[in-house]
Amino acid sequence: GIKFSSSGVDSFTGFIRPTHATAEGMLIGDQGTYILIYFNITPGLRPTGTGTGIDAGGNKYWVQF
């Protein structure tokens, strides 16, 4: 897994890549918040996808685009 720190990504032991994930990414907020996101992307002229994520505080997120 991955762990977040204010300087970037180190190692985190509570968030495992979902088996359905086709991509992963990192969202970085304007105040230094890092959120690791795993996506399931449907390709096309206008790709769509959903994902789950976690930040350094253990807060979990659901993302859709």
PDB file of C-alpha atoms in Angstrom:
ATOM      1  CA  GLY A   1       0.000   0.000   0.000  1.00  0.00           C
ATOM      2  CA  ILE A   2       0.848   3.683   0.121  1.00  0.00           C
ATOM      3  CA  LYS A   3       1.238   6.207   2.957  1.00  0.00           C
ATOM      4  CA  PHE A   4       0.921   9.950   2.573  1.00  0.00           C
ATOM      5  CA  SER A   5       3.098  12.633   4.094  1.00  0.00           C
ATOM      6  CA  SER A   6       3.192  16.386   3.643  1.00  0.00           C
ATOM      7  CA  SER A   7       6.181  15.931   1.336  1.00  0.00           C
ATOM      8  CA  GLY A   8       4.548  13.272  -0.839  1.00  0.00           C
ATOM      9  CA  VAL A   9       3.840   9.566  -0.821  1.00  0.00           C
ATOM     10  CA  ASP A  10       5.728   7.073   1.378  1.00  0.00           C
ATOM     11  CA  SER A  11       3.989   3.855   2.453  1.00  0.00           C
ATOM     12  CA  PHE A  12       0.438   3.286   3.728  1.00  0.00           C
ATOM     13  CA  THR A  13      -0.832  -0.042   5.028  1.00  0.00           C
ATOM     14  CA  GLY A  14      -4.617   0.255   5.013  1.00  0.00           C
ATOM     15  CA  PHE A  15      -5.682   0.855   1.435  1.00  0.00           C
ATOM     16  CA  ILE A  16      -5.280  -1.886  -1.158  1.00  0.00           C
ATOM     17  CA  ARG A  17      -5.831  -1.407  -4.879  1.00  0.00           C
ATOM     18  CA  PRO A  18      -9.306  -2.753  -5.776  1.00  0.00           C
ATOM     19  CA  THR A  19      -9.203  -5.661  -8.236  1.00  0.00           C
ATOM     20  CA  HIS A  20     -11.585  -3.833 -10.629  1.00  0.00           C
ATOM     21  CA  ALA A  21      -9.377  -0.716 -10.865  1.00  0.00           C
ATOM     22  CA  THR A  22      -8.013   0.053 -14.339  1.00  0.00           C
ATOM     23  CA  ALA A  23      -6.032   3.147 -13.335  1.00  0.00           C
ATOM     24  CA  GLU A  24      -4.704   4.999 -10.333  1.00  0.00           C
ATOM     25  CA  GLY A  25      -3.942   8.627  -9.677  1.00  0.00           C
ATOM     26  CA  MET A  26      -3.105  11.219  -7.084  1.00  0.00           C
ATOM     27  CA  LEU A  27      -5.179  14.300  -6.378  1.00  0.00           C
ATOM     28  CA  ILE A  28      -3.239  17.123  -4.736  1.00  0.00           C
ATOM     29  CA  GLY A  29      -5.223  19.944  -3.156  1.00  0.00           C
ATOM     30  CA  ASP A  30      -4.168  23.591  -3.044  1.00  0.00           C
ATOM     31  CA  GLN A  31      -3.444  23.222   0.697  1.00  0.00           C
ATOM     32  CA  GLY A  32      -1.244  20.137   0.319  1.00  0.00           C
ATOM     33  CA  THR A  33      -3.809  17.369   0.779  1.00  0.00           C
ATOM     34  CA  TYR A  34      -2.903  14.178  -1.093  1.00  0.00           C
ATOM     35  CA  ILE A  35      -5.656  11.722  -2.080  1.00  0.00           C
ATOM     36  CA  LEU A  36      -4.724   8.412  -3.663  1.00  0.00           C
ATOM     37  CA  ILE A  37      -7.482   7.395  -6.114  1.00  0.00           C
ATOM     38  CA  TYR A  38      -8.101   4.071  -7.853  1.00  0.00           C
ATOM     39  CA  PHE A  39     -10.385   4.285 -10.912  1.00  0.00           C
ATOM     40  CA  ASN A  40     -12.437   1.978 -13.084  1.00  0.00           C
ATOM     41  CA  ILE A  41     -12.490   3.833 -16.417  1.00  0.00           C
ATOM     42  CA  THR A  42     -14.818   3.101 -19.339  1.00  0.00           C
ATOM     43  CA  PRO A  43     -13.077   4.253 -22.550  1.00  0.00           C
ATOM     44  CA  GLY A  44     -14.885   6.121 -25.317  1.00  0.00           C
ATOM     45  CA  LEU A  45     -15.138   9.510 -27.008  1.00  0.00           C
ATOM     46  CA  ARG A  46     -16.157  10.826 -23.584  1.00  0.00           C
ATOM     47  CA  PRO A  47     -14.564   8.446 -21.059  1.00  0.00           C
ATOM     48  CA  THR A  48     -16.414   7.934 -17.802  1.00  0.00           C
ATOM     49  CA  GLY A  49     -15.330   6.375 -14.572  1.00  0.00           C
ATOM     50  CA  THR A  50     -15.738   5.926 -10.873  1.00  0.00           C
ATOM     51  CA  GLY A  51     -13.179   5.450  -8.173  1.00  0.00           C
ATOM     52  CA  THR A  52     -12.363   5.241  -4.515  1.00  0.00           C
ATOM     53  CA  GLY A  53      -9.660   7.066  -2.636  1.00  0.00           C
ATOM     54  CA  ILE A  54      -8.062   7.756   0.719  1.00  0.00           C
ATOM     55  CA  ASP A  55      -6.148  10.685   2.206  1.00  0.00           C
ATOM     56  CA  ALA A  56      -3.423  10.850   4.864  1.00  0.00           C
ATOM     57  CA  GLY A  57      -6.033  11.100   7.621  1.00  0.00           C
ATOM     58  CA  GLY A  58      -7.729   7.856   6.576  1.00  0.00           C
ATOM     59  CA  ASN A  59     -10.736   9.680   5.112  1.00  0.00           C
ATOM     60  CA  LYS A  60     -12.239   7.695   2.231  1.00  0.00           C
ATOM     61  CA  TYR A  61     -13.652   9.218  -0.950  1.00  0.00           C
ATOM     62  CA  TRP A  62     -15.846   8.145  -3.857  1.00  0.00           C
ATOM     63  CA  VAL A  63     -15.070   9.878  -7.162  1.00  0.00           C
ATOM     64  CA  GLN A  64     -17.086  10.016 -10.369  1.00  0.00           C
ATOM     65  CA  PHE A  65     -16.289  11.688 -13.684  1.00  0.00           C
TER      66      PHE A  65
END
